[in-house]
Amino acid sequence: MTNLQATKEEWQQLFETTIRFKKQAPWDWMEDEDYFLITDPDSGEHGCCVVLGAGRISYGLNVYIGPNARLFLQELSGVNDQLEDDQLELIHSTRAITVSFENRDQLDKDDLQLIRDLGYKFRGAQAWPQFQSYEPGLLPAELNGPEVRFLRTALEQTMHVADRFRENHELYFEHDQTDEGTGEKRLHRVPEITSSGVTWSDTWLPWLEEGDFLTPYVYPNELQLRQLAKSLKKSTEIWHSDFQYISQAFGEKDERGSYPRLSLWMNASADFVMAGGLAGNHNFIQAYVEQLLNLLKESDHTPASIQVSSKKAYLALKDTADKLGIKLQFNFDLPELQMAFNEIENSI
């Protein structure tokens, strides 16, 4: 099994690169919307490098990772709006590796111990580097070896791009290929591994990526849905439902904690909670749809409609509801359902 823990030498290289990055201070001329992409030479994954600090509040570099990183950033910046009214879901959907410059009292004991072990000393406000790894539904954690190497590479490439951007603030406008001759292109730094090391080149992508961060869920057993639909009676009931992360993380000692999701199903016609429960992030959407199927089997009838208060729940249920012949509606204003969520979370 590959050892995922970073070596002392890899940590030292990351710290040295981070110190040079802070000295460069690219936030003096780069905005967060000036982000660019890189490909990790080791894993082949894409990362979106976002310089923080133009607003003079927090400073550092966020590298959003994965095939949906650009779509996530478009949600985060408000370009797309699937999670516009669902900030908790947006926050816990983050997949990123980051370095931020904090006050000493904002670092935890492991951060401080790492700095001491490597022999570094920092003084002053927002001078202490803190490195964190974010995964959807999990507490932030220390970087592992591949993440340490990827973040170091991202910092090096950010300094390179920042120097170019300082010299030519129109950098992103010079590679447009539209008929009108206007518009921006997003820089993507691509590595090539050779016998003498890694060389980098530029490619240019559309300024924004087409598509949605959230996609409709399709239940894998369509035949089961068709058979179930034929066996159920129809009713005039209205059901309400949704799911959301709770604010408390759980986990064993010395284990990375996770935020479970709470799902609820209410019979709005009779004003009572029919079902719900806490579950982890893995295969959650399928489990949520199966809650609906179990409710239908137990009640022996379909509701006239199901109203959900988030777009993520709508996308989770839409295909299944269509195949079951159930009307699905998005209704952000379901106060009784939200009250039930609050009461249950407060009791945990």
Coordinates of C-alpha atoms in Angstrom, one line a residue:
M1 CA 0.0 0.0 0.0
T2 CA 1.3 3.5 -0.9
N3 CA 2.3 5.6 2.1
L4 CA 0.2 8.7 1.9
Q5 CA 2.0 10.6 4.6
A6 CA 4.2 13.5 3.5
T7 CA 7.9 13.3 4.3
K8 CA 9.7 16.0 6.3
E9 CA 11.5 17.1 3.2
E10 CA 8.2 17.5 1.3
W11 CA 6.8 19.6 4.1
Q12 CA 9.9 21.8 4.1
Q13 CA 9.6 22.3 0.3
L14 CA 6.0 23.3 0.8
F15 CA 6.8 25.8 3.5
E16 CA 9.7 27.3 1.5
T17 CA 7.4 27.7 -1.5
T18 CA 4.7 29.2 0.7
I19 CA 7.1 31.8 2.2
R20 CA 8.0 32.9 -1.3
F21 CA 4.3 33.1 -2.3
K22 CA 3.5 35.3 0.7
K23 CA 6.5 37.5 -0.1
Q24 CA 5.3 37.9 -3.7
A25 CA 1.8 38.9 -2.4
P26 CA -0.1 38.3 -5.7
W27 CA -3.3 39.5 -4.1
D28 CA -2.1 43.0 -4.7
W29 CA -2.9 42.7 -8.4
M30 CA -5.0 39.5 -8.7
E31 CA -8.7 39.1 -7.9
D32 CA -10.3 35.8 -7.0
E33 CA -12.1 35.8 -10.4
D34 CA -8.7 35.7 -12.1
Y35 CA -8.3 32.0 -11.2
F36 CA -6.6 29.6 -13.6
L37 CA -6.4 25.8 -13.9
I38 CA -3.5 23.4 -13.5
T39 CA -3.1 19.7 -14.0
D40 CA -1.4 17.8 -11.2
P41 CA 1.7 16.1 -12.8
D42 CA 1.3 13.2 -10.3
S43 CA -2.4 12.4 -10.4
G44 CA -3.6 14.1 -13.6
E45 CA -6.4 15.8 -11.6
H46 CA -7.4 19.4 -12.4
G47 CA -7.2 22.1 -9.8
C48 CA -8.5 25.7 -9.9
C49 CA -6.1 28.1 -8.3
V50 CA -7.8 31.0 -6.6
V51 CA -5.7 33.7 -5.0
L52 CA -7.3 35.2 -1.8
G53 CA -6.5 38.6 -0.4
A54 CA -7.8 41.3 -2.8
G55 CA -10.5 42.2 -0.2
R56 CA -7.8 42.6 2.5
I57 CA -9.7 40.2 4.9
S58 CA -8.1 36.8 4.4
Y59 CA -4.9 35.8 2.4
G60 CA -3.8 32.6 0.8
L61 CA -4.5 30.2 -2.0
N62 CA -7.4 27.8 -2.5
V63 CA -7.0 25.0 -5.0
Y64 CA -10.4 23.5 -5.8
I65 CA -9.9 19.9 -7.1
G66 CA -11.7 17.5 -9.4
P67 CA -13.7 17.4 -12.6
N68 CA -16.5 19.6 -11.1
A69 CA -14.1 22.2 -9.6
R70 CA -15.0 24.9 -12.2
L71 CA -18.8 24.3 -11.8
F72 CA -18.4 24.5 -8.0
L73 CA -16.6 27.8 -8.3
Q74 CA -19.4 29.1 -10.6
E75 CA -21.8 28.2 -7.8
L76 CA -19.6 29.8 -5.2
S77 CA -19.3 33.0 -7.1
G78 CA -23.0 33.2 -8.0
V79 CA -22.6 32.7 -11.7
N80 CA -24.8 29.6 -11.4
D81 CA -27.6 29.4 -8.8
Q82 CA -28.5 25.8 -8.0
L83 CA -27.3 26.2 -4.4
E84 CA -28.0 30.0 -4.1
D85 CA -30.3 29.4 -1.2
D86 CA -28.5 26.3 0.2
Q87 CA -25.3 27.7 1.7
L88 CA -24.8 24.7 4.1
E89 CA -24.9 22.3 1.1
L90 CA -22.5 24.6 -0.8
I91 CA -20.0 24.8 2.1
H92 CA -20.0 21.0 2.7
S93 CA -19.6 20.3 -1.0
T94 CA -16.1 21.8 -1.0
R95 CA -13.2 19.7 -2.3
A96 CA -10.0 21.7 -2.0
I97 CA -6.5 22.0 -0.6
T98 CA -5.6 25.4 0.9
V99 CA -3.0 27.5 2.5
S100 CA -4.1 30.6 4.5
F101 CA -2.2 33.0 6.6
E102 CA -3.6 33.3 10.1
N103 CA -2.9 34.7 13.5
R104 CA -1.1 32.3 15.8
D105 CA -4.1 31.8 18.0
Q106 CA -6.1 30.5 15.0
L107 CA -3.8 27.5 14.5
D108 CA -4.5 24.3 16.3
K109 CA -1.8 22.3 18.2
D110 CA -1.0 20.1 15.2
D111 CA -0.3 23.1 13.0
L112 CA 2.0 24.6 15.6
Q113 CA 3.8 21.4 16.2
L114 CA 4.5 21.0 12.5
I115 CA 6.0 24.5 12.4
R116 CA 8.2 23.7 15.5
D117 CA 9.3 20.3 14.1
L118 CA 10.4 21.9 10.9
G119 CA 12.2 24.8 12.7
Y120 CA 10.2 27.7 11.3
K121 CA 9.4 30.9 13.2
F122 CA 6.7 33.4 12.3
R123 CA 5.7 36.6 13.9
G124 CA 2.8 39.0 13.6
A125 CA -0.8 39.0 12.4
Q126 CA -1.8 36.9 9.5
A127 CA 1.7 35.6 9.2
W128 CA 1.3 31.9 10.2
P129 CA 0.6 29.5 7.3
Q130 CA -2.1 26.9 7.9
F131 CA -2.6 24.1 5.4
Q132 CA -6.0 22.2 5.1
S133 CA -7.6 19.6 3.1
Y134 CA -11.4 19.7 2.4
E135 CA -13.6 16.8 1.3
P136 CA -17.4 16.9 0.9
G137 CA -19.1 16.2 4.2
L138 CA -15.9 15.9 6.2
L139 CA -14.1 18.0 8.8
P140 CA -10.9 19.8 7.4
A141 CA -7.8 17.7 7.9
E142 CA -4.0 17.9 7.5
L143 CA -2.7 17.4 4.0
N144 CA -1.5 14.0 3.0
G145 CA 1.6 13.4 0.8
P146 CA 0.0 13.8 -2.6
E147 CA -1.8 16.9 -1.5
V148 CA 1.4 18.4 -0.1
R149 CA 3.1 17.9 -3.5
F150 CA 0.1 19.2 -5.4
L151 CA -0.2 22.3 -3.3
R152 CA 3.5 23.1 -3.7
T153 CA 3.1 22.7 -7.5
A154 CA 0.0 24.9 -7.4
L155 CA 1.9 27.6 -5.5
E156 CA 4.8 27.5 -7.9
Q157 CA 2.5 27.8 -10.9
T158 CA 0.5 30.6 -9.2
M159 CA 3.6 32.6 -8.7
H160 CA 4.5 32.1 -12.4
V161 CA 1.1 33.2 -13.6
A162 CA 0.9 36.1 -11.2
D163 CA 4.2 37.5 -12.5
R164 CA 2.8 37.3 -16.1
F165 CA -0.5 38.8 -14.9
R166 CA 1.3 41.7 -13.3
E167 CA 3.2 42.5 -16.5
N168 CA 0.1 42.1 -18.7
H169 CA -3.3 42.5 -17.0
E170 CA -4.9 41.7 -20.3
L171 CA -3.4 38.2 -20.3
Y172 CA -6.8 36.5 -20.3
F173 CA -8.2 38.6 -23.1
E174 CA -5.6 37.8 -25.7
H175 CA -6.6 34.3 -26.7
D176 CA -10.3 34.8 -27.7
Q177 CA -11.5 32.7 -30.6
T178 CA -15.0 34.0 -31.1
D179 CA -16.2 35.5 -34.3
E180 CA -16.7 38.8 -32.6
G181 CA -13.1 38.9 -31.4
T182 CA -14.1 39.8 -27.8
G183 CA -14.3 37.9 -24.6
E184 CA -12.0 36.1 -22.2
K185 CA -10.3 32.7 -22.1
R186 CA -9.4 30.8 -18.9
L187 CA -5.7 29.8 -18.6
H188 CA -4.9 26.1 -18.0
R189 CA -1.3 25.2 -17.2
V190 CA -0.5 21.7 -18.5
P191 CA 2.6 19.7 -17.5
E192 CA 4.6 17.3 -19.6
I193 CA 6.9 14.9 -17.8
T194 CA 10.2 14.4 -19.6
S195 CA 13.5 12.7 -18.8
S196 CA 14.8 16.1 -17.6
G197 CA 11.8 16.9 -15.5
V198 CA 8.4 18.6 -15.8
T199 CA 7.8 21.3 -18.4
W200 CA 4.7 23.4 -18.5
S201 CA 2.7 24.9 -21.4
D202 CA -0.5 27.0 -21.8
T203 CA -3.8 25.9 -23.1
W204 CA -6.9 28.1 -23.1
L205 CA -10.4 27.2 -22.1
P206 CA -13.8 29.0 -22.3
W207 CA -14.1 31.6 -19.5
L208 CA -17.0 29.7 -18.0
E209 CA -17.8 26.0 -18.1
E210 CA -21.1 24.9 -19.4
G211 CA -23.3 22.6 -17.3
D212 CA -24.6 22.3 -13.8
F213 CA -22.8 21.4 -10.5
L214 CA -25.8 19.2 -9.5
T215 CA -27.2 16.7 -11.9
P216 CA -30.5 14.7 -11.8
Y217 CA -30.3 11.3 -10.1
V218 CA -31.6 8.3 -12.0
Y219 CA -32.7 5.3 -9.9
P220 CA -30.9 2.2 -11.3
N221 CA -33.9 -0.1 -11.3
E222 CA -36.5 1.4 -13.7
L223 CA -38.5 -1.9 -13.8
Q224 CA -39.0 -1.8 -10.1
L225 CA -40.4 1.8 -10.3
R226 CA -42.8 0.8 -13.1
Q227 CA -44.1 -2.2 -11.2
L228 CA -44.4 -0.2 -8.0
A229 CA -46.4 2.6 -9.8
K230 CA -48.9 0.0 -11.0
S231 CA -49.5 -1.4 -7.5
L232 CA -50.3 1.9 -5.7
K233 CA -53.5 3.7 -5.2
K234 CA -53.8 7.4 -5.6
S235 CA -54.5 9.9 -2.8
T236 CA -55.1 13.6 -2.4
E237 CA -52.3 14.0 0.2
I238 CA -49.5 16.5 -0.1
W239 CA -46.1 15.4 1.1
H240 CA -43.1 17.7 2.0
S241 CA -39.5 16.6 2.0
D242 CA -35.9 17.7 2.0
F243 CA -32.5 16.8 3.3
Q244 CA -29.6 18.9 4.7
Y245 CA -26.3 18.6 6.5
I246 CA -26.5 19.1 10.2
S247 CA -24.1 21.5 11.9
Q248 CA -22.5 18.9 14.2
A249 CA -19.8 16.5 13.1
F250 CA -19.3 13.0 14.4
G251 CA -16.4 10.6 14.5
E252 CA -14.3 8.4 16.6
K253 CA -11.2 9.7 18.5
D254 CA -8.2 10.2 16.1
E255 CA -10.6 9.7 13.2
R256 CA -11.6 12.4 10.7
G257 CA -15.1 13.5 11.7
S258 CA -18.0 13.8 9.2
Y259 CA -21.2 15.8 8.9
P260 CA -24.2 13.5 8.4
R261 CA -27.2 14.6 6.5
L262 CA -30.7 14.6 7.9
S263 CA -33.6 13.7 5.7
L264 CA -37.3 14.3 6.5
W265 CA -40.6 13.3 5.0
M266 CA -43.8 15.0 6.2
N267 CA -47.4 14.4 5.5
A268 CA -48.5 18.1 5.1
S269 CA -52.1 17.2 4.9
A270 CA -52.1 15.6 8.3
D271 CA -49.2 17.6 9.7
F272 CA -46.9 14.9 11.0
V273 CA -43.4 13.5 10.2
M274 CA -43.7 10.2 8.4
A275 CA -40.0 9.2 8.2
G276 CA -36.5 10.5 8.3
G277 CA -33.0 9.8 9.5
L278 CA -29.3 10.6 9.6
A279 CA -26.9 9.1 7.1
G280 CA -23.4 9.6 5.8
N281 CA -22.6 11.1 2.5
H282 CA -21.8 7.9 0.7
N283 CA -24.6 6.8 -1.6
F284 CA -26.9 9.3 0.3
I285 CA -29.0 10.2 -2.7
Q286 CA -29.9 6.6 -3.5
A287 CA -30.8 6.0 0.1
Y288 CA -33.0 9.1 0.1
V289 CA -34.9 7.9 -3.0
E290 CA -35.3 4.5 -1.4
Q291 CA -36.9 6.2 1.7
L292 CA -39.6 7.4 -0.7
L293 CA -40.0 4.0 -2.2
N294 CA -40.4 2.4 1.3
L295 CA -42.9 5.0 2.3
L296 CA -45.0 4.3 -0.8
K297 CA -44.9 0.6 -0.1
E298 CA -45.9 1.1 3.5
S299 CA -48.7 3.5 2.8
D300 CA -49.9 1.6 -0.3
H301 CA -50.7 4.9 -2.1
T302 CA -49.1 7.8 -3.8
P303 CA -49.5 11.4 -2.8
A304 CA -51.1 13.9 -5.1
S305 CA -47.8 15.8 -5.0
I306 CA -44.5 16.0 -3.2
Q307 CA -43.1 19.5 -2.5
V308 CA -39.4 19.9 -1.7
S309 CA -37.6 23.0 -0.4
S310 CA -34.3 22.7 -2.2
K311 CA -33.1 22.2 -5.8
K312 CA -30.8 19.3 -4.7
A313 CA -33.8 17.4 -3.4
Y314 CA -35.8 18.2 -6.5
L315 CA -33.0 16.8 -8.7
A316 CA -32.7 13.7 -6.5
L317 CA -36.4 12.8 -6.8
K318 CA -37.4 14.2 -10.2
D319 CA -36.7 11.2 -12.4
T320 CA -38.1 8.7 -9.9
A321 CA -41.2 10.8 -9.3
D322 CA -41.9 11.1 -13.0
K323 CA -41.7 7.3 -13.5
L324 CA -44.0 6.8 -10.5
G325 CA -46.5 9.3 -11.9
I326 CA -46.1 11.7 -8.9
K327 CA -46.1 15.4 -9.3
L328 CA -43.0 17.0 -7.9
Q329 CA -42.8 20.7 -7.0
F330 CA -40.1 23.0 -5.8
N331 CA -41.3 25.2 -3.0
F332 CA -38.6 27.1 -1.0
D333 CA -41.1 28.2 1.6
L334 CA -42.0 25.1 3.7
P335 CA -41.9 26.5 7.3
E336 CA -43.3 23.4 9.0
L337 CA -40.7 21.2 7.4
Q338 CA -37.9 23.6 8.4
M339 CA -39.3 23.8 11.9
A340 CA -39.1 20.0 12.1
F341 CA -35.5 20.1 10.9
N342 CA -34.6 22.6 13.6
E343 CA -36.3 20.7 16.4
I344 CA -34.6 17.4 15.5
E345 CA -31.2 18.9 15.1
N346 CA -31.5 20.8 18.5
S347 CA -32.3 17.4 20.1
I348 CA -29.2 15.6 18.8

